[in-house]
PDB file of C-alpha atoms in Angstrom:
ATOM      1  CA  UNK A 695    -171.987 -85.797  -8.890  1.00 92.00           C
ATOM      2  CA  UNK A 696    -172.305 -89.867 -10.042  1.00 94.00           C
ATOM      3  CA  UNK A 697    -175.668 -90.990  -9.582  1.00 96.00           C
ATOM      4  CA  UNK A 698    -176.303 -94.510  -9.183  1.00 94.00           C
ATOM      5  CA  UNK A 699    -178.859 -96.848 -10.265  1.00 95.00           C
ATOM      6  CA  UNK A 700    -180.150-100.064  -9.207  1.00 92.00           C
ATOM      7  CA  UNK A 701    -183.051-102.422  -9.105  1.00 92.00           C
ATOM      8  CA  UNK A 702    -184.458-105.470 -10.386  1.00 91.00           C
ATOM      9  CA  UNK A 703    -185.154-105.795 -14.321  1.00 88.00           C
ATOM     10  CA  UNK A 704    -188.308-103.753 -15.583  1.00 90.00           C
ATOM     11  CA  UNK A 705    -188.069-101.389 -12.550  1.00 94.00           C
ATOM     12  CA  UNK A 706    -187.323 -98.128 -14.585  1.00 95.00           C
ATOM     13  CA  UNK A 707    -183.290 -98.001 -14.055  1.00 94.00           C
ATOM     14  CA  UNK A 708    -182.835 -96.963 -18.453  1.00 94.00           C
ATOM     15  CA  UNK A 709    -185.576 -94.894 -18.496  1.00 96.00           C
ATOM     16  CA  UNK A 710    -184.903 -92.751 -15.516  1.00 98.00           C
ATOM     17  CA  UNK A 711    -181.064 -92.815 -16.319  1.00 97.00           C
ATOM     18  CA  UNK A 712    -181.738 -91.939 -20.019  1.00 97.00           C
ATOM     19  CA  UNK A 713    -184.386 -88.654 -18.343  1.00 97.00           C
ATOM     20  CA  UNK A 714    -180.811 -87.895 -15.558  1.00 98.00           C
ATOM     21  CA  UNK A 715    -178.477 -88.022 -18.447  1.00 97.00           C
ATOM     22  CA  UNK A 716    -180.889 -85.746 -20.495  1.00 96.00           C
ATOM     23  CA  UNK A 717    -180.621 -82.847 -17.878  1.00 95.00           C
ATOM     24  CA  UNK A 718    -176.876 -83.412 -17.811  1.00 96.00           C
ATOM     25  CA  UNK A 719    -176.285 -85.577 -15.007  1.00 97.00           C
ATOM     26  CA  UNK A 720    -173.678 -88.175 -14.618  1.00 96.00           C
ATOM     27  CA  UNK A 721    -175.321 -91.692 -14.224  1.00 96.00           C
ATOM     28  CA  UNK A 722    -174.351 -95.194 -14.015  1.00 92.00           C
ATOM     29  CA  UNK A 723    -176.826 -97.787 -14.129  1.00 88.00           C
ATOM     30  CA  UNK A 724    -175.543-101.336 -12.224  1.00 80.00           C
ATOM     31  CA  UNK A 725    -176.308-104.786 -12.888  1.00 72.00           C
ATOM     32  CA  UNK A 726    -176.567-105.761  -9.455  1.00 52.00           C
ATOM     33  CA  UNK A 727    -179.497-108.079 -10.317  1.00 56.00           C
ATOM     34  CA  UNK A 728    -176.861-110.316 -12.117  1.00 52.00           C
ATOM     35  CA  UNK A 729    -174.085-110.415  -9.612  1.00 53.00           C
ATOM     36  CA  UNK A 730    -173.420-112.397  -6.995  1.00 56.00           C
ATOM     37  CA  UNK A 731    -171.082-110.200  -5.527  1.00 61.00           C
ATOM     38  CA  UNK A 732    -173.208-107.745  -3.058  1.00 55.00           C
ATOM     39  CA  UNK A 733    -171.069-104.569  -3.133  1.00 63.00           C
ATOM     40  CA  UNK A 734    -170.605-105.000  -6.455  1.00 71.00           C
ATOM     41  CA  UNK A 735    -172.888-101.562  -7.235  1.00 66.00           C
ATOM     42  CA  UNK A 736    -170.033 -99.430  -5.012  1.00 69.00           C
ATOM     43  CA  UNK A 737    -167.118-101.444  -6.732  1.00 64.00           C
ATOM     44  CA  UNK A 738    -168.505-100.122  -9.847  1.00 70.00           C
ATOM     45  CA  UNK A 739    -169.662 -97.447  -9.627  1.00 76.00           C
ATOM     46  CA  UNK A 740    -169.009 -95.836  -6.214  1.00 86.00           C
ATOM     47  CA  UNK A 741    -171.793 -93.669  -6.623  1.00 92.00           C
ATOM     48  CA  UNK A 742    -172.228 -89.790  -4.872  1.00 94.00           C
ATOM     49  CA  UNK A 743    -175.720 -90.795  -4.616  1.00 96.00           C
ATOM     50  CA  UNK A 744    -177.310 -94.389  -4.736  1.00 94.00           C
ATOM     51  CA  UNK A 745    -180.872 -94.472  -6.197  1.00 96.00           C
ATOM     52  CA  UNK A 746    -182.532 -97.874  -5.597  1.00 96.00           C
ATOM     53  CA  UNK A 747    -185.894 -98.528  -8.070  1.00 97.00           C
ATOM     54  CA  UNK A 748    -188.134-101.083  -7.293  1.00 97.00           C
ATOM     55  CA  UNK A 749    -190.983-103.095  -8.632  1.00 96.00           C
ATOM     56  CA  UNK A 750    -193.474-106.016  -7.653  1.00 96.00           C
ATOM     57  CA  UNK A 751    -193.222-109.718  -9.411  1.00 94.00           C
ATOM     58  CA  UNK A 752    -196.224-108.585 -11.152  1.00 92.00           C
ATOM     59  CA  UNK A 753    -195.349-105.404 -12.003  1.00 94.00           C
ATOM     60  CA  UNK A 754    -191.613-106.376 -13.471  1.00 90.00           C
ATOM     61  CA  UNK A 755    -193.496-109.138 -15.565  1.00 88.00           C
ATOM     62  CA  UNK A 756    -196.158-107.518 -17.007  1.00 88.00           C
ATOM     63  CA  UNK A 757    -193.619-104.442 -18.134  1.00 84.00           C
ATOM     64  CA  UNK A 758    -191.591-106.856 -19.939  1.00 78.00           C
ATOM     65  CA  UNK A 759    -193.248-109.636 -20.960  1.00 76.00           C
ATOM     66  CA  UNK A 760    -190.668-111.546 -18.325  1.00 77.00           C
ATOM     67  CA  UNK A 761    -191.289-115.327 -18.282  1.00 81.00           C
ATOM     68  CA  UNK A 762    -189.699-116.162 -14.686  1.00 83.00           C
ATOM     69  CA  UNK A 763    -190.710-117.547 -12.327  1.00 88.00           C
ATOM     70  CA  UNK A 764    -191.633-116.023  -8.210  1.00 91.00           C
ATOM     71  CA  UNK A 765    -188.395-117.667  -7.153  1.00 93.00           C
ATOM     72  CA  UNK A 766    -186.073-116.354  -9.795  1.00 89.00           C
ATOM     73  CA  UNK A 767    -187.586-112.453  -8.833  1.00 90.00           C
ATOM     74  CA  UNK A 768    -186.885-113.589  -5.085  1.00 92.00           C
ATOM     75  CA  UNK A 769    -183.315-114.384  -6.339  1.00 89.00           C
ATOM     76  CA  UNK A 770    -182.853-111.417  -7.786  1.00 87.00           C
ATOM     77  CA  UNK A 771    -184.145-109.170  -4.778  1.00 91.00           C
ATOM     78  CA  UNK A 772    -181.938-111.040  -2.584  1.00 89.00           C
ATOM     79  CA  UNK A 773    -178.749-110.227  -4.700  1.00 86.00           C
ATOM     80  CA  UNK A 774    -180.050-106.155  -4.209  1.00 89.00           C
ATOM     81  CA  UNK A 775    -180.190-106.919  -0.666  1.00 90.00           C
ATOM     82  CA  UNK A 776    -177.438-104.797  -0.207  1.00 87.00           C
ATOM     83  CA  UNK A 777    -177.959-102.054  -2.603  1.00 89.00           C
ATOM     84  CA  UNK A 778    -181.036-101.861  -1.080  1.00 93.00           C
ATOM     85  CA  UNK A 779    -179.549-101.396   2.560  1.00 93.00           C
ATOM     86  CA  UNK A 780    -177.203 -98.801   1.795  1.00 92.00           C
ATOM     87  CA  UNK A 781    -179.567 -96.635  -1.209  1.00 95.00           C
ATOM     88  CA  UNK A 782    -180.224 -92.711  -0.812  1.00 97.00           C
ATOM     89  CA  UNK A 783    -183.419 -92.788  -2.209  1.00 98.00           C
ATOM     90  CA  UNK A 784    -185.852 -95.965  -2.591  1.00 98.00           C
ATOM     91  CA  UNK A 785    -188.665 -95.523  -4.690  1.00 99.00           C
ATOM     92  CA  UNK A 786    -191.300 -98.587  -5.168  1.00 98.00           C
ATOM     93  CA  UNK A 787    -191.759 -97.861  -8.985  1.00 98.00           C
ATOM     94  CA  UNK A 788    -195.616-100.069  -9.123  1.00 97.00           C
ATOM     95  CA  UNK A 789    -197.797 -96.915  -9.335  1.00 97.00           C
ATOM     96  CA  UNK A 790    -195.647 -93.998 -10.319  1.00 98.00           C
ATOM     97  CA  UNK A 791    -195.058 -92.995 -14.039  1.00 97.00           C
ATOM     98  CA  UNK A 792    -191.880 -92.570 -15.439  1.00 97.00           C
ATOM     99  CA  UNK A 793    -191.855 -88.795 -14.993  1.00 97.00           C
ATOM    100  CA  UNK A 794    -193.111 -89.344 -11.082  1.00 98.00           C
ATOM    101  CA  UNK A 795    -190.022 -91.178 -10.607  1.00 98.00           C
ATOM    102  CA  UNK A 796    -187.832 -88.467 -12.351  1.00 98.00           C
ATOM    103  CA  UNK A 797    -189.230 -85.861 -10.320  1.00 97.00           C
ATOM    104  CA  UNK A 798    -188.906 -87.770  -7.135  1.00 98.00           C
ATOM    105  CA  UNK A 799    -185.110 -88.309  -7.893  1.00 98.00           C
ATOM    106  CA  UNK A 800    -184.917 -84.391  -9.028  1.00 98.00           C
ATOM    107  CA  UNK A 801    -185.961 -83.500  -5.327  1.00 98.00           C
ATOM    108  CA  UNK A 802    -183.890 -85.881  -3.542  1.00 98.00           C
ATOM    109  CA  UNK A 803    -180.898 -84.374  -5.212  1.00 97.00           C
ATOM    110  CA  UNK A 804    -181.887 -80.754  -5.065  1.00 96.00           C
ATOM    111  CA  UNK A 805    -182.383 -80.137  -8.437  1.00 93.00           C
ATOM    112  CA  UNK A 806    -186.330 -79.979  -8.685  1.00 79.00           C
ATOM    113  CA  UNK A 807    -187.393 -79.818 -12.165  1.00 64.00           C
ATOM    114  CA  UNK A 808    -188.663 -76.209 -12.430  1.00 51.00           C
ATOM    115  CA  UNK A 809    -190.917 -76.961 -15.586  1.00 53.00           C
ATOM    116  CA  UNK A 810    -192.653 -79.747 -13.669  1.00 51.00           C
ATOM    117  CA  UNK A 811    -193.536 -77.679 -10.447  1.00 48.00           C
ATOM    118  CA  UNK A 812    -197.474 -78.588 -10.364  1.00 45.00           C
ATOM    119  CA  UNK A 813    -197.187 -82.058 -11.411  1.00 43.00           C
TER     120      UNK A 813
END
């Protein structure tokens, strides 16, 4: 099984595909956020499953130390538009940790994370 990953910049997509790739999974992270080409995630990629990771203006900025501006993050949701539309699992990254999101993505493919079961 591909999994795919997608999402605006500071979201999560390397650290979640770096945890997927860990437990053996196959994972492609897409630029979408740079294209302007809206399929170009399934031209790619073609993913079995399409994980879309999201996070606020605020959020993305304060993660990386971004200096853009509203309408440049605006921009950039827009080109995920379609991503967006067409994801298996959307997860608003804001308030979950990095291992939230893993285990989220573990259960939406089946493969629960047996170690993690109380978290």
């Amino acid at each position: 099984m591909l999994v795919g990953i997608v999402g605006p910049c500071a979201s999560g997509k390397s650290t979640l595909g770096q945890a997927l790739k860990a437990r053996g999974l196959r994972v492609r992270q897409v630029a979408q956020e740079h294209s302007y080409v809206p399929r170009m995630w399934k031209l790619l990629t073609n993913p079995d499953f399409l994980v879309f990771l999201d996070a606020s203006f605020e959020v993305s900025t304060r993660r990386k130390n971004l200096t853009w501006s509203e309408r440049e993050y605006e921009e950039e949701q827009r080109r995920l538009s379609h991503a967006r539309q067409f994801c298996d699992l959307y997860l608003m990254t804001d308030r979950l940790s990095p291992e939230e999101v893993l285990q989220a993505v573990l259960r939406a493919l089946g493969l629960e994370d047996q170690s993690a079961q109380g978290v």
